[in-house]
C-alpha cells in the first residue's frame, strides 16, 4: 500500500525504485542577496560576498558557494524531487560543481536512479544510488551529486 507525503506525493520504498527511473524537481530562483546572505554565515569568501571583489577571481563575478548550491539542491529534492519514504537519508556520495551558480539562475534538479541494492544484513532497508544534476535555466549543469541513499523496504503484508 502506498503512503502519501505532504503535498499529496506518493512516498516510494526501495522496492518501488528501478534503475533508470527519473525524478524532476520544481525550481528555485537565486539572487545576489541570497548568495551574499548564505556566504556571510557559512562561506565568507570574497567571491561569494561582493561582485566587484569577485571580478578578479577565478569566478569572474559573484558566484554562489558550492555548499549553497548543495543546500538548494537538497531543498528542491526534499520538497518536490525525490519522494522517498522516510526522507532523503545519505550514506555517502560524490559532489562536484562543473560551473558557478550565479545571481539570476533558476535552478532545478534532475535525478536518476543508478542502482538499487537491498541490504544483505538489514532486510528492512537498502541503498539506492542516485545521480542528481542541478541545472540552471539554460540547462547548464552547476552541480552533480551521486549519493548513496538509505531507503526502507516495503513491509511484508501479513
C-alpha positions as YAML, in Angstrom:
chain: A
units: angstrom
residues:
- id: 1
  name: UNK
  ca: [0.00, 0.00, 0.00]
- id: 2
  name: UNK
  ca: [1.43, 3.39, -0.98]
- id: 3
  name: UNK
  ca: [1.81, 6.11, 1.58]
- id: 4
  name: UNK
  ca: [1.50, 9.77, 0.74]
- id: 5
  name: UNK
  ca: [3.82, 12.62, 1.61]
- id: 6
  name: UNK
  ca: [2.76, 16.18, 2.38]
- id: 7
  name: UNK
  ca: [1.52, 17.77, -0.81]
- id: 8
  name: UNK
  ca: [-0.05, 14.51, -1.97]
- id: 9
  name: UNK
  ca: [3.05, 12.89, -3.49]
- id: 10
  name: UNK
  ca: [3.32, 9.15, -3.14]
- id: 11
  name: UNK
  ca: [6.28, 8.13, -0.96]
- id: 12
  name: UNK
  ca: [8.40, 5.43, -2.55]
- id: 13
  name: UNK
  ca: [10.07, 2.50, -0.82]
- id: 14
  name: UNK
  ca: [13.30, 0.93, -2.10]
- id: 15
  name: UNK
  ca: [11.16, -1.78, -3.73]
- id: 16
  name: UNK
  ca: [9.37, 0.87, -5.82]
- id: 17
  name: UNK
  ca: [12.60, 2.05, -7.47]
- id: 18
  name: UNK
  ca: [14.20, 0.80, -10.66]
- id: 19
  name: UNK
  ca: [17.42, 1.61, -12.45]
- id: 20
  name: UNK
  ca: [16.85, 4.43, -14.91]
- id: 21
  name: UNK
  ca: [13.86, 5.88, -13.03]
- id: 22
  name: UNK
  ca: [13.90, 9.69, -13.21]
- id: 23
  name: UNK
  ca: [12.62, 12.48, -11.00]
- id: 24
  name: UNK
  ca: [12.36, 16.22, -11.67]
- id: 25
  name: UNK
  ca: [12.07, 18.97, -9.07]
- id: 26
  name: UNK
  ca: [10.38, 22.32, -9.08]
- id: 27
  name: UNK
  ca: [12.58, 25.44, -9.49]
- id: 28
  name: UNK
  ca: [14.36, 27.92, -7.23]
- id: 29
  name: UNK
  ca: [15.37, 31.40, -8.42]
- id: 30
  name: UNK
  ca: [18.64, 32.59, -6.91]
- id: 31
  name: UNK
  ca: [19.53, 36.25, -6.45]
- id: 32
  name: UNK
  ca: [22.59, 38.15, -5.21]
- id: 33
  name: UNK
  ca: [21.04, 38.80, -1.79]
- id: 34
  name: UNK
  ca: [20.62, 35.05, -1.16]
- id: 35
  name: UNK
  ca: [24.19, 34.36, -2.29]
- id: 36
  name: UNK
  ca: [25.66, 37.02, -0.01]
- id: 37
  name: UNK
  ca: [23.47, 36.04, 2.98]
- id: 38
  name: UNK
  ca: [24.50, 32.37, 2.74]
- id: 39
  name: UNK
  ca: [28.16, 33.31, 2.29]
- id: 40
  name: UNK
  ca: [28.19, 35.66, 5.28]
- id: 41
  name: UNK
  ca: [27.02, 32.85, 7.50]
- id: 42
  name: UNK
  ca: [28.65, 29.74, 6.02]
- id: 43
  name: UNK
  ca: [31.34, 30.53, 3.39]
- id: 44
  name: UNK
  ca: [32.66, 34.08, 3.89]
- id: 45
  name: UNK
  ca: [34.99, 34.31, 0.91]
- id: 46
  name: UNK
  ca: [35.20, 37.44, -1.24]
- id: 47
  name: UNK
  ca: [33.93, 35.85, -4.45]
- id: 48
  name: UNK
  ca: [30.71, 34.91, -2.63]
- id: 49
  name: UNK
  ca: [30.33, 38.25, -0.82]
- id: 50
  name: UNK
  ca: [31.00, 41.02, -3.34]
- id: 51
  name: UNK
  ca: [30.65, 41.22, -7.11]
- id: 52
  name: UNK
  ca: [33.48, 43.76, -7.52]
- id: 53
  name: UNK
  ca: [35.89, 41.61, -5.50]
- id: 54
  name: UNK
  ca: [34.76, 38.50, -7.39]
- id: 55
  name: UNK
  ca: [35.54, 40.02, -10.83]
- id: 56
  name: UNK
  ca: [39.29, 39.49, -10.33]
- id: 57
  name: UNK
  ca: [38.96, 35.85, -9.25]
- id: 58
  name: UNK
  ca: [38.64, 32.51, -10.98]
- id: 59
  name: UNK
  ca: [34.85, 33.05, -10.92]
- id: 60
  name: UNK
  ca: [34.97, 36.41, -12.78]
- id: 61
  name: UNK
  ca: [31.93, 37.65, -10.86]
- id: 62
  name: UNK
  ca: [29.69, 36.88, -7.91]
- id: 63
  name: UNK
  ca: [29.12, 33.14, -7.53]
- id: 64
  name: UNK
  ca: [27.19, 31.10, -5.02]
- id: 65
  name: UNK
  ca: [29.12, 28.85, -2.69]
- id: 66
  name: UNK
  ca: [29.04, 25.25, -3.85]
- id: 67
  name: UNK
  ca: [27.59, 24.46, -0.43]
- id: 68
  name: UNK
  ca: [24.78, 26.94, -1.12]
- id: 69
  name: UNK
  ca: [24.04, 25.15, -4.39]
- id: 70
  name: UNK
  ca: [24.09, 21.86, -2.47]
- id: 71
  name: UNK
  ca: [21.64, 23.24, 0.10]
- id: 72
  name: UNK
  ca: [19.27, 24.43, -2.65]
- id: 73
  name: UNK
  ca: [19.55, 21.02, -4.31]
- id: 74
  name: UNK
  ca: [18.58, 19.35, -1.03]
- id: 75
  name: UNK
  ca: [15.61, 21.69, -0.57]
- id: 76
  name: UNK
  ca: [14.37, 21.04, -4.11]
- id: 77
  name: UNK
  ca: [14.78, 17.28, -3.79]
- id: 78
  name: UNK
  ca: [13.01, 17.17, -0.41]
- id: 79
  name: UNK
  ca: [10.13, 19.40, -1.46]
- id: 80
  name: UNK
  ca: [9.49, 18.16, -4.98]
- id: 81
  name: UNK
  ca: [12.19, 15.90, -6.40]
- id: 82
  name: UNK
  ca: [12.72, 12.62, -4.55]
- id: 83
  name: UNK
  ca: [9.57, 11.33, -2.83]
- id: 84
  name: UNK
  ca: [11.29, 8.70, -0.71]
- id: 85
  name: UNK
  ca: [9.66, 7.05, 2.30]
- id: 86
  name: UNK
  ca: [11.49, 8.16, 5.43]
- id: 87
  name: UNK
  ca: [13.09, 11.17, 3.70]
- id: 88
  name: UNK
  ca: [16.40, 11.60, 1.92]
- id: 89
  name: UNK
  ca: [18.97, 9.92, 4.15]
- id: 90
  name: UNK
  ca: [22.53, 9.96, 2.86]
- id: 91
  name: UNK
  ca: [25.13, 7.26, 3.38]
- id: 92
  name: UNK
  ca: [27.90, 8.92, 1.36]
- id: 93
  name: UNK
  ca: [28.45, 10.29, -2.07]
- id: 94
  name: UNK
  ca: [30.45, 12.36, -4.51]
- id: 95
  name: UNK
  ca: [29.79, 16.01, -5.35]
- id: 96
  name: UNK
  ca: [31.23, 18.35, -7.96]
- id: 97
  name: UNK
  ca: [30.48, 21.79, -9.28]
- id: 98
  name: UNK
  ca: [31.36, 22.00, -13.01]
- id: 99
  name: UNK
  ca: [30.36, 25.68, -13.34]
- id: 100
  name: UNK
  ca: [29.42, 28.50, -10.98]
- id: 101
  name: UNK
  ca: [25.89, 29.25, -9.86]
- id: 102
  name: UNK
  ca: [25.13, 32.94, -10.48]
- id: 103
  name: UNK
  ca: [22.60, 35.56, -9.42]
- id: 104
  name: UNK
  ca: [19.54, 35.20, -11.63]
- id: 105
  name: UNK
  ca: [19.95, 31.46, -12.12]
- id: 106
  name: UNK
  ca: [16.74, 29.46, -11.95]
- id: 107
  name: UNK
  ca: [17.73, 26.05, -10.63]
- id: 108
  name: UNK
  ca: [16.02, 22.68, -10.86]
- id: 109
  name: UNK
  ca: [17.19, 19.14, -10.16]
- id: 110
  name: UNK
  ca: [17.04, 16.14, -12.48]
- id: 111
  name: UNK
  ca: [17.68, 12.84, -10.69]
- id: 112
  name: UNK
  ca: [18.15, 9.30, -11.95]
- id: 113
  name: UNK
  ca: [18.31, 6.02, -10.05]
- id: 114
  name: UNK
  ca: [21.61, 4.32, -10.93]
- id: 115
  name: UNK
  ca: [21.49, 1.30, -8.64]
- id: 116
  name: UNK
  ca: [19.09, -0.35, -6.18]
- id: 117
  name: UNK
  ca: [20.68, -2.69, -3.62]
- id: 118
  name: UNK
  ca: [18.74, -4.41, -0.85]
- id: 119
  name: UNK
  ca: [20.80, -4.84, 2.32]
- id: 120
  name: UNK
  ca: [22.14, -8.34, 2.95]
- id: 121
  name: UNK
  ca: [22.23, -7.80, 6.71]
- id: 122
  name: UNK
  ca: [19.23, -5.50, 7.27]
- id: 123
  name: UNK
  ca: [16.23, -6.88, 5.36]
- id: 124
  name: UNK
  ca: [14.13, -3.82, 6.26]
- id: 125
  name: UNK
  ca: [16.24, -1.43, 4.14]
- id: 126
  name: UNK
  ca: [18.66, -0.96, 1.29]
- id: 127
  name: UNK
  ca: [20.68, 1.56, -0.69]
- id: 128
  name: UNK
  ca: [19.64, 3.46, -3.79]
- id: 129
  name: UNK
  ca: [22.43, 5.19, -5.69]
- id: 130
  name: UNK
  ca: [21.00, 8.36, -7.24]
- id: 131
  name: UNK
  ca: [22.66, 10.87, -9.56]
- id: 132
  name: UNK
  ca: [21.20, 14.37, -9.18]
- id: 133
  name: UNK
  ca: [22.15, 17.08, -11.65]
- id: 134
  name: UNK
  ca: [21.30, 20.63, -10.63]
- id: 135
  name: UNK
  ca: [20.77, 22.71, -13.77]
- id: 136
  name: UNK
  ca: [20.20, 26.39, -14.45]
- id: 137
  name: UNK
  ca: [17.63, 27.96, -16.77]
- id: 138
  name: UNK
  ca: [19.90, 27.35, -19.79]
- id: 139
  name: UNK
  ca: [20.24, 23.65, -18.97]
- id: 140
  name: UNK
  ca: [23.85, 24.06, -17.81]
- id: 141
  name: UNK
  ca: [24.83, 21.62, -15.06]
- id: 142
  name: UNK
  ca: [26.03, 23.56, -12.00]
- id: 143
  name: UNK
  ca: [26.25, 20.59, -9.62]
- id: 144
  name: UNK
  ca: [26.46, 16.82, -9.91]
- id: 145
  name: UNK
  ca: [25.75, 14.74, -6.82]
- id: 146
  name: UNK
  ca: [25.96, 10.96, -6.84]
- id: 147
  name: UNK
  ca: [24.60, 9.86, -3.48]
- id: 148
  name: UNK
  ca: [24.01, 6.57, -1.75]
- id: 149
  name: UNK
  ca: [20.66, 6.91, -0.03]
- id: 150
  name: UNK
  ca: [19.21, 4.64, 2.65]
- id: 151
  name: UNK
  ca: [15.59, 3.70, 2.00]
- id: 152
  name: UNK
  ca: [13.23, 1.38, 3.83]
- id: 153
  name: UNK
  ca: [11.93, -1.74, 2.11]
- id: 154
  name: UNK
  ca: [8.20, -2.22, 1.73]
- id: 155
  name: UNK
  ca: [6.90, -4.03, 4.83]
- id: 156
  name: UNK
  ca: [5.71, -7.58, 4.26]
- id: 157
  name: UNK
  ca: [1.93, -7.74, 4.43]
- id: 158
  name: UNK
  ca: [0.58, -10.18, 6.84]
...
